[in-house]
Amino acid sequence: NRHNERLFNHNQILNQHDFKSLHFKNSLGTDITIGLVEGHIWAGGGEHTPEKLLFNPNIPTEENFTMPERTGVNGKVVATKPLNYQGKLIEDFWLEFKDGKVVDYDAKVNKDILENLLQFDEGSSYLGEIALISHDSPISNSGVLFYNTLFDENASCHMALGRAYTINIKDGNDMTLEELKSKGYNHSMAHSDFMFGSPDLSITGQTKDGHEVVIFENGNFVI
């Protein structure tokens, strides 16, 4: 319950700021700006059923996550952990985005598998999720690679290539697919999380009136 409260508090603060975009940067080469959809909602921790019952859909859980704007992603991101996809580990990889789409990439191990993911369908080369997780967290500190995304995604800030979640936009569960797409929702049959958090990651949010707010310093939440 205390852990859920911490996650809920981060959701509340992030939702109150209603950021236009987030800028991520570290010494490994990540330098990327991610625009957020209008009416985006930060979620994480416990969720409620339609009958208003609180439950945790994923344990462990460390993330606060929301919906990127499909064409609003620009820059380079360097992965900090391997990605387990189709039973193969993609290692030491990076992606470069322009207007939301991956336009360049490389991997030292299994680049062809990364290419398969990016070419899976039209939406798999765009982002559907951005999630914030402090580097100083239990899963990260364990140093264990679990080879299971539902565990491993809790070790680090991560992005997901592919489908976005309708819970991350106001009234999203009641919209048609075309209505969602008009808001900047990315549709895909894929949803693959990869980790890019680091001990020196900084995150700055830009508000709609042009103010900048520091969200992360040295890999951890400061708001």
PDB file of C-alpha atoms in Angstrom:
ATOM      1  CA  ASN A   1       0.000   0.000   0.000  1.00  0.00           C
ATOM      2  CA  ARG A   2       2.850   2.405   0.808  1.00  0.00           C
ATOM      3  CA  HIS A   3       4.507   1.555  -2.506  1.00  0.00           C
ATOM      4  CA  ASN A   4       1.278   2.218  -4.410  1.00  0.00           C
ATOM      5  CA  GLU A   5       0.981   5.566  -2.641  1.00  0.00           C
ATOM      6  CA  ARG A   6       4.436   6.575  -3.861  1.00  0.00           C
ATOM      7  CA  LEU A   7       3.526   5.656  -7.430  1.00  0.00           C
ATOM      8  CA  PHE A   8       0.165   7.428  -7.183  1.00  0.00           C
ATOM      9  CA  ASN A   9       1.922  10.542  -5.893  1.00  0.00           C
ATOM     10  CA  HIS A  10       4.239  10.598  -8.921  1.00  0.00           C
ATOM     11  CA  ASN A  11       1.232  10.115 -11.223  1.00  0.00           C
ATOM     12  CA  GLN A  12      -0.541  13.035  -9.579  1.00  0.00           C
ATOM     13  CA  ILE A  13       2.444  15.380  -9.856  1.00  0.00           C
ATOM     14  CA  LEU A  14       3.124  14.441 -13.476  1.00  0.00           C
ATOM     15  CA  ASN A  15      -0.554  14.811 -14.421  1.00  0.00           C
ATOM     16  CA  GLN A  16      -0.754  18.222 -12.753  1.00  0.00           C
ATOM     17  CA  HIS A  17       2.157  19.504 -14.850  1.00  0.00           C
ATOM     18  CA  ASP A  18       0.444  18.281 -18.056  1.00  0.00           C
ATOM     19  CA  PHE A  19       3.764  18.334 -19.914  1.00  0.00           C
ATOM     20  CA  LYS A  20       3.968  19.035 -23.623  1.00  0.00           C
ATOM     21  CA  SER A  21       7.154  17.016 -23.994  1.00  0.00           C
ATOM     22  CA  LEU A  22       9.990  15.300 -22.119  1.00  0.00           C
ATOM     23  CA  HIS A  23      13.706  15.567 -22.871  1.00  0.00           C
ATOM     24  CA  PHE A  24      15.987  12.646 -21.924  1.00  0.00           C
ATOM     25  CA  LYS A  25      19.779  12.850 -21.882  1.00  0.00           C
ATOM     26  CA  ASN A  26      22.754  10.855 -20.562  1.00  0.00           C
ATOM     27  CA  SER A  27      26.449  10.284 -21.227  1.00  0.00           C
ATOM     28  CA  LEU A  28      25.852   7.089 -23.230  1.00  0.00           C
ATOM     29  CA  GLY A  29      24.417   9.046 -26.145  1.00  0.00           C
ATOM     30  CA  THR A  30      20.723   9.237 -25.331  1.00  0.00           C
ATOM     31  CA  ASP A  31      19.446  12.666 -26.357  1.00  0.00           C
ATOM     32  CA  ILE A  32      15.796  12.463 -27.276  1.00  0.00           C
ATOM     33  CA  THR A  33      12.633  14.545 -26.978  1.00  0.00           C
ATOM     34  CA  ILE A  34       9.289  12.788 -26.654  1.00  0.00           C
ATOM     35  CA  GLY A  35       6.094  14.735 -27.222  1.00  0.00           C
ATOM     36  CA  LEU A  36       3.050  13.645 -25.239  1.00  0.00           C
ATOM     37  CA  VAL A  37      -0.508  13.425 -26.560  1.00  0.00           C
ATOM     38  CA  GLU A  38      -3.014  16.092 -25.613  1.00  0.00           C
ATOM     39  CA  GLY A  39      -5.014  14.791 -22.650  1.00  0.00           C
ATOM     40  CA  HIS A  40      -2.400  12.206 -21.715  1.00  0.00           C
ATOM     41  CA  ILE A  41      -2.731  10.439 -18.356  1.00  0.00           C
ATOM     42  CA  TRP A  42       0.109   9.077 -16.253  1.00  0.00           C
ATOM     43  CA  ALA A  43      -0.671   5.676 -14.751  1.00  0.00           C
ATOM     44  CA  GLY A  44       1.206   3.125 -12.681  1.00  0.00           C
ATOM     45  CA  GLY A  45       0.833   1.038  -9.561  1.00  0.00           C
ATOM     46  CA  GLY A  46      -2.673  -0.083  -8.698  1.00  0.00           C
ATOM     47  CA  GLU A  47      -5.576   0.255 -11.113  1.00  0.00           C
ATOM     48  CA  HIS A  48      -9.348   0.049 -10.687  1.00  0.00           C
ATOM     49  CA  THR A  49     -11.762  -2.396 -12.273  1.00  0.00           C
ATOM     50  CA  PRO A  50     -15.024  -1.031 -13.765  1.00  0.00           C
ATOM     51  CA  GLU A  51     -16.534  -1.907 -10.367  1.00  0.00           C
ATOM     52  CA  LYS A  52     -13.971   0.387  -8.691  1.00  0.00           C
ATOM     53  CA  LEU A  53     -11.998  -2.434  -7.091  1.00  0.00           C
ATOM     54  CA  LEU A  54      -8.302  -1.630  -6.651  1.00  0.00           C
ATOM     55  CA  PHE A  55      -5.831  -4.248  -7.878  1.00  0.00           C
ATOM     56  CA  ASN A  56      -2.204  -4.484  -8.977  1.00  0.00           C
ATOM     57  CA  PRO A  57      -2.011  -5.881 -12.528  1.00  0.00           C
ATOM     58  CA  ASN A  58       1.736  -6.381 -12.314  1.00  0.00           C
ATOM     59  CA  ILE A  59       3.937  -7.267  -9.348  1.00  0.00           C
ATOM     60  CA  PRO A  60       6.658  -6.121  -9.049  1.00  0.00           C
ATOM     61  CA  THR A  61       5.717  -2.678 -10.340  1.00  0.00           C
ATOM     62  CA  GLU A  62       7.905   0.429 -10.403  1.00  0.00           C
ATOM     63  CA  GLU A  63       6.754   2.410 -13.413  1.00  0.00           C
ATOM     64  CA  ASN A  64       4.844   5.603 -14.063  1.00  0.00           C
ATOM     65  CA  PHE A  65       3.887   5.510 -17.744  1.00  0.00           C
ATOM     66  CA  THR A  66       1.981   7.485 -20.351  1.00  0.00           C
ATOM     67  CA  MET A  67       1.350   7.878 -24.094  1.00  0.00           C
ATOM     68  CA  PRO A  68       3.800   9.545 -26.505  1.00  0.00           C
ATOM     69  CA  GLU A  69       2.438  11.521 -29.443  1.00  0.00           C
ATOM     70  CA  ARG A  70       2.991   9.270 -32.455  1.00  0.00           C
ATOM     71  CA  THR A  71       4.879  11.784 -34.604  1.00  0.00           C
ATOM     72  CA  GLY A  72       6.416  13.796 -31.757  1.00  0.00           C
ATOM     73  CA  VAL A  73       9.570  11.761 -31.056  1.00  0.00           C
ATOM     74  CA  ASN A  74      12.944  13.093 -32.212  1.00  0.00           C
ATOM     75  CA  GLY A  75      16.500  12.124 -31.296  1.00  0.00           C
ATOM     76  CA  LYS A  76      18.583   9.122 -30.322  1.00  0.00           C
ATOM     77  CA  VAL A  77      18.104   6.614 -27.512  1.00  0.00           C
ATOM     78  CA  VAL A  78      20.705   4.074 -26.387  1.00  0.00           C
ATOM     79  CA  ALA A  79      19.468   0.889 -24.727  1.00  0.00           C
ATOM     80  CA  THR A  80      21.092  -0.005 -21.397  1.00  0.00           C
ATOM     81  CA  LYS A  81      19.841  -3.583 -21.107  1.00  0.00           C
ATOM     82  CA  PRO A  82      19.344  -6.378 -23.642  1.00  0.00           C
ATOM     83  CA  LEU A  83      15.918  -6.800 -25.236  1.00  0.00           C
ATOM     84  CA  ASN A  84      14.508 -10.318 -25.247  1.00  0.00           C
ATOM     85  CA  TYR A  85      12.454 -10.621 -28.443  1.00  0.00           C
ATOM     86  CA  GLN A  86      11.312 -13.835 -30.128  1.00  0.00           C
ATOM     87  CA  GLY A  87      13.552 -15.793 -27.764  1.00  0.00           C
ATOM     88  CA  LYS A  88      16.672 -13.912 -28.860  1.00  0.00           C
ATOM     89  CA  LEU A  89      18.628 -11.222 -27.002  1.00  0.00           C
ATOM     90  CA  ILE A  90      19.190  -7.976 -28.886  1.00  0.00           C
ATOM     91  CA  GLU A  91      22.243  -6.396 -27.260  1.00  0.00           C
ATOM     92  CA  ASP A  92      24.025  -3.036 -27.320  1.00  0.00           C
ATOM     93  CA  PHE A  93      21.525  -1.318 -29.574  1.00  0.00           C
ATOM     94  CA  TRP A  94      20.369   2.204 -30.310  1.00  0.00           C
ATOM     95  CA  LEU A  95      17.525   3.817 -32.210  1.00  0.00           C
ATOM     96  CA  GLU A  96      17.231   7.203 -33.894  1.00  0.00           C
ATOM     97  CA  PHE A  97      13.800   8.763 -34.365  1.00  0.00           C
ATOM     98  CA  LYS A  98      12.561  11.501 -36.659  1.00  0.00           C
ATOM     99  CA  ASP A  99       8.976  12.738 -36.480  1.00  0.00           C
ATOM    100  CA  GLY A 100       8.138   9.672 -34.421  1.00  0.00           C
ATOM    101  CA  LYS A 101       9.539   6.965 -36.703  1.00  0.00           C
ATOM    102  CA  VAL A 102      12.763   4.981 -36.292  1.00  0.00           C
ATOM    103  CA  VAL A 103      14.959   6.149 -39.187  1.00  0.00           C
ATOM    104  CA  ASP A 104      18.257   4.543 -38.148  1.00  0.00           C
ATOM    105  CA  TYR A 105      19.383   1.825 -35.742  1.00  0.00           C
ATOM    106  CA  ASP A 106      22.133  -0.616 -34.917  1.00  0.00           C
ATOM    107  CA  ALA A 107      22.868  -3.508 -32.563  1.00  0.00           C
ATOM    108  CA  LYS A 108      26.064  -5.409 -31.821  1.00  0.00           C
ATOM    109  CA  VAL A 109      24.136  -8.643 -31.345  1.00  0.00           C
ATOM    110  CA  ASN A 110      21.061  -9.768 -33.321  1.00  0.00           C
ATOM    111  CA  LYS A 111      20.553  -6.627 -35.394  1.00  0.00           C
ATOM    112  CA  ASP A 112      18.422  -8.715 -37.759  1.00  0.00           C
ATOM    113  CA  ILE A 113      16.013  -9.526 -34.920  1.00  0.00           C
ATOM    114  CA  LEU A 114      15.709  -5.817 -34.128  1.00  0.00           C
ATOM    115  CA  GLU A 115      14.977  -5.224 -37.786  1.00  0.00           C
ATOM    116  CA  ASN A 116      12.224  -7.859 -37.643  1.00  0.00           C
ATOM    117  CA  LEU A 117      10.613  -5.996 -34.772  1.00  0.00           C
ATOM    118  CA  LEU A 118      10.824  -2.614 -36.490  1.00  0.00           C
ATOM    119  CA  GLN A 119       9.303  -4.062 -39.668  1.00  0.00           C
ATOM    120  CA  PHE A 120       6.648  -6.139 -37.922  1.00  0.00           C
ATOM    121  CA  ASP A 121       3.903  -3.719 -38.983  1.00  0.00           C
ATOM    122  CA  GLU A 122       3.408  -0.009 -39.665  1.00  0.00           C
ATOM    123  CA  GLY A 123       3.200   0.922 -35.975  1.00  0.00           C
ATOM    124  CA  SER A 124       6.112  -1.134 -34.654  1.00  0.00           C
ATOM    125  CA  SER A 125       8.683   1.502 -35.639  1.00  0.00           C
ATOM    126  CA  TYR A 126       6.865   4.161 -33.582  1.00  0.00           C
ATOM    127  CA  LEU A 127       6.518   4.495 -29.807  1.00  0.00           C
ATOM    128  CA  GLY A 128       3.436   3.558 -27.826  1.00  0.00           C
ATOM    129  CA  GLU A 129       4.665   4.066 -24.263  1.00  0.00           C
ATOM    130  CA  ILE A 130       7.170   6.014 -22.202  1.00  0.00           C
ATOM    131  CA  ALA A 131       7.760   4.889 -18.615  1.00  0.00           C
ATOM    132  CA  LEU A 132       9.738   6.522 -15.816  1.00  0.00           C
ATOM    133  CA  ILE A 133      11.491   4.411 -13.171  1.00  0.00           C
ATOM    134  CA  SER A 134      14.175   5.516 -10.736  1.00  0.00           C
ATOM    135  CA  HIS A 135      17.531   3.806 -11.276  1.00  0.00           C
ATOM    136  CA  ASP A 136      17.714   3.220  -7.523  1.00  0.00           C
ATOM    137  CA  SER A 137      14.899   0.659  -7.359  1.00  0.00           C
ATOM    138  CA  PRO A 138      14.710  -2.967  -6.162  1.00  0.00           C
ATOM    139  CA  ILE A 139      14.680  -4.663  -9.578  1.00  0.00           C
ATOM    140  CA  SER A 140      17.500  -2.461 -10.858  1.00  0.00           C
ATOM    141  CA  ASN A 141      19.573  -2.986  -7.730  1.00  0.00           C
ATOM    142  CA  SER A 142      19.174  -6.772  -7.985  1.00  0.00           C
ATOM    143  CA  GLY A 143      21.324  -6.768 -11.138  1.00  0.00           C
ATOM    144  CA  VAL A 144      19.307  -9.715 -12.456  1.00  0.00           C
ATOM    145  CA  LEU A 145      18.103 -10.057 -16.046  1.00  0.00           C
ATOM    146  CA  PHE A 146      14.897 -12.089 -15.761  1.00  0.00           C
ATOM    147  CA  TYR A 147      14.302 -12.623 -19.516  1.00  0.00           C
ATOM    148  CA  ASN A 148      10.680 -11.684 -18.860  1.00  0.00           C
ATOM    149  CA  THR A 149       9.559  -8.196 -19.836  1.00  0.00           C
ATOM    150  CA  LEU A 150       6.972  -7.935 -17.051  1.00  0.00           C
ATOM    151  CA  PHE A 151       9.862  -8.217 -14.588  1.00  0.00           C
ATOM    152  CA  ASP A 152      12.690  -6.614 -16.538  1.00  0.00           C
ATOM    153  CA  GLU A 153      10.765  -3.459 -17.475  1.00  0.00           C
ATOM    154  CA  ASN A 154      10.727  -2.535 -13.785  1.00  0.00           C
ATOM    155  CA  ALA A 155      14.516  -2.196 -13.707  1.00  0.00           C
ATOM    156  CA  SER A 156      14.789   0.971 -15.758  1.00  0.00           C
ATOM    157  CA  CYS A 157      13.116   3.811 -17.583  1.00  0.00           C
ATOM    158  CA  HIS A 158      11.813   2.255 -20.751  1.00  0.00           C
ATOM    159  CA  MET A 159      10.016   2.882 -24.000  1.00  0.00           C
ATOM    160  CA  ALA A 160       7.792   0.535 -25.943  1.00  0.00           C
ATOM    161  CA  LEU A 161       7.828   0.137 -29.684  1.00  0.00           C
ATOM    162  CA  GLY A 162       4.323  -0.483 -30.959  1.00  0.00           C
ATOM    163  CA  ARG A 163       0.838  -0.245 -29.499  1.00  0.00           C
ATOM    164  CA  ALA A 164      -0.140   2.461 -27.043  1.00  0.00           C
ATOM    165  CA  TYR A 165      -2.531   1.920 -24.118  1.00  0.00           C
ATOM    166  CA  THR A 166      -5.954   3.561 -24.249  1.00  0.00           C
ATOM    167  CA  ILE A 167      -5.905   4.130 -20.473  1.00  0.00           C
ATOM    168  CA  ASN A 168      -3.161   6.719 -21.051  1.00  0.00           C
ATOM    169  CA  ILE A 169      -5.413   9.284 -22.705  1.00  0.00           C
ATOM    170  CA  LYS A 170      -8.547  10.965 -21.403  1.00  0.00           C
ATOM    171  CA  ASP A 171     -11.681   9.012 -22.410  1.00  0.00           C
ATOM    172  CA  GLY A 172      -9.450   6.675 -24.429  1.00  0.00           C
ATOM    173  CA  ASN A 173     -11.396   3.547 -23.535  1.00  0.00           C
ATOM    174  CA  ASP A 174     -14.521   5.075 -25.099  1.00  0.00           C
ATOM    175  CA  MET A 175     -12.927   6.250 -28.364  1.00  0.00           C
ATOM    176  CA  THR A 176     -12.939   4.490 -31.701  1.00  0.00           C
ATOM    177  CA  LEU A 177      -9.611   3.532 -33.235  1.00  0.00           C
ATOM    178  CA  GLU A 178      -9.885   6.406 -35.700  1.00  0.00           C
ATOM    179  CA  GLU A 179     -10.598   8.865 -32.894  1.00  0.00           C
ATOM    180  CA  LEU A 180      -7.582   7.585 -30.992  1.00  0.00           C
ATOM    181  CA  LYS A 181      -5.333   7.886 -34.041  1.00  0.00           C
ATOM    182  CA  SER A 182      -6.467  11.478 -34.552  1.00  0.00           C
ATOM    183  CA  LYS A 183      -5.184  12.239 -31.044  1.00  0.00           C
ATOM    184  CA  GLY A 184      -1.734  10.783 -31.751  1.00  0.00           C
ATOM    185  CA  TYR A 185      -2.296   7.182 -30.582  1.00  0.00           C
ATOM    186  CA  ASN A 186       0.019   4.576 -32.148  1.00  0.00           C
ATOM    187  CA  HIS A 187      -1.653   1.361 -33.268  1.00  0.00           C
ATOM    188  CA  SER A 188       0.271  -1.886 -33.730  1.00  0.00           C
ATOM    189  CA  MET A 189       0.039  -5.604 -33.040  1.00  0.00           C
ATOM    190  CA  ALA A 190       3.425  -5.310 -31.319  1.00  0.00           C
ATOM    191  CA  HIS A 191       4.303  -3.853 -27.924  1.00  0.00           C
ATOM    192  CA  SER A 192       7.956  -4.347 -27.003  1.00  0.00           C
ATOM    193  CA  ASP A 193       9.509  -2.576 -24.031  1.00  0.00           C
ATOM    194  CA  PHE A 194      13.217  -1.781 -24.003  1.00  0.00           C
ATOM    195  CA  MET A 195      15.237  -0.217 -21.197  1.00  0.00           C
ATOM    196  CA  PHE A 196      17.337   2.933 -21.486  1.00  0.00           C
ATOM    197  CA  GLY A 197      17.652   4.236 -17.914  1.00  0.00           C
ATOM    198  CA  SER A 198      21.101   4.931 -16.453  1.00  0.00           C
ATOM    199  CA  PRO A 199      22.682   6.311 -13.256  1.00  0.00           C
ATOM    200  CA  ASP A 200      23.215   9.704 -14.918  1.00  0.00           C
ATOM    201  CA  LEU A 201      19.940  10.029 -16.838  1.00  0.00           C
ATOM    202  CA  SER A 202      18.354  13.469 -16.706  1.00  0.00           C
ATOM    203  CA  ILE A 203      14.744  14.170 -17.635  1.00  0.00           C
ATOM    204  CA  THR A 204      13.329  17.651 -18.157  1.00  0.00           C
ATOM    205  CA  GLY A 205       9.670  18.298 -18.833  1.00  0.00           C
ATOM    206  CA  GLN A 206       8.488  21.225 -20.927  1.00  0.00           C
ATOM    207  CA  THR A 207       5.119  22.685 -20.027  1.00  0.00           C
ATOM    208  CA  LYS A 208       2.676  24.102 -22.561  1.00  0.00           C
ATOM    209  CA  ASP A 209       3.652  27.643 -21.569  1.00  0.00           C
ATOM    210  CA  GLY A 210       7.324  26.958 -22.213  1.00  0.00           C
ATOM    211  CA  HIS A 211       8.581  26.380 -18.672  1.00  0.00           C
ATOM    212  CA  GLU A 212      11.067  23.606 -17.931  1.00  0.00           C
ATOM    213  CA  VAL A 213      10.722  21.326 -14.908  1.00  0.00           C
ATOM    214  CA  VAL A 214      13.445  18.912 -13.791  1.00  0.00           C
ATOM    215  CA  ILE A 215      11.905  15.459 -13.265  1.00  0.00           C
ATOM    216  CA  PHE A 216      15.021  13.250 -12.984  1.00  0.00           C
ATOM    217  CA  GLU A 217      18.560  13.982 -11.855  1.00  0.00           C
ATOM    218  CA  ASN A 218      21.277  11.319 -11.709  1.00  0.00           C
ATOM    219  CA  GLY A 219      18.836   8.634 -12.772  1.00  0.00           C
ATOM    220  CA  ASN A 220      16.184   9.233 -10.097  1.00  0.00           C
ATOM    221  CA  PHE A 221      12.978  11.168  -9.508  1.00  0.00           C
ATOM    222  CA  VAL A 222      13.437  14.621  -7.955  1.00  0.00           C
ATOM    223  CA  ILE A 223       9.838  15.810  -8.100  1.00  0.00           C
TER     224      ILE A 223
END
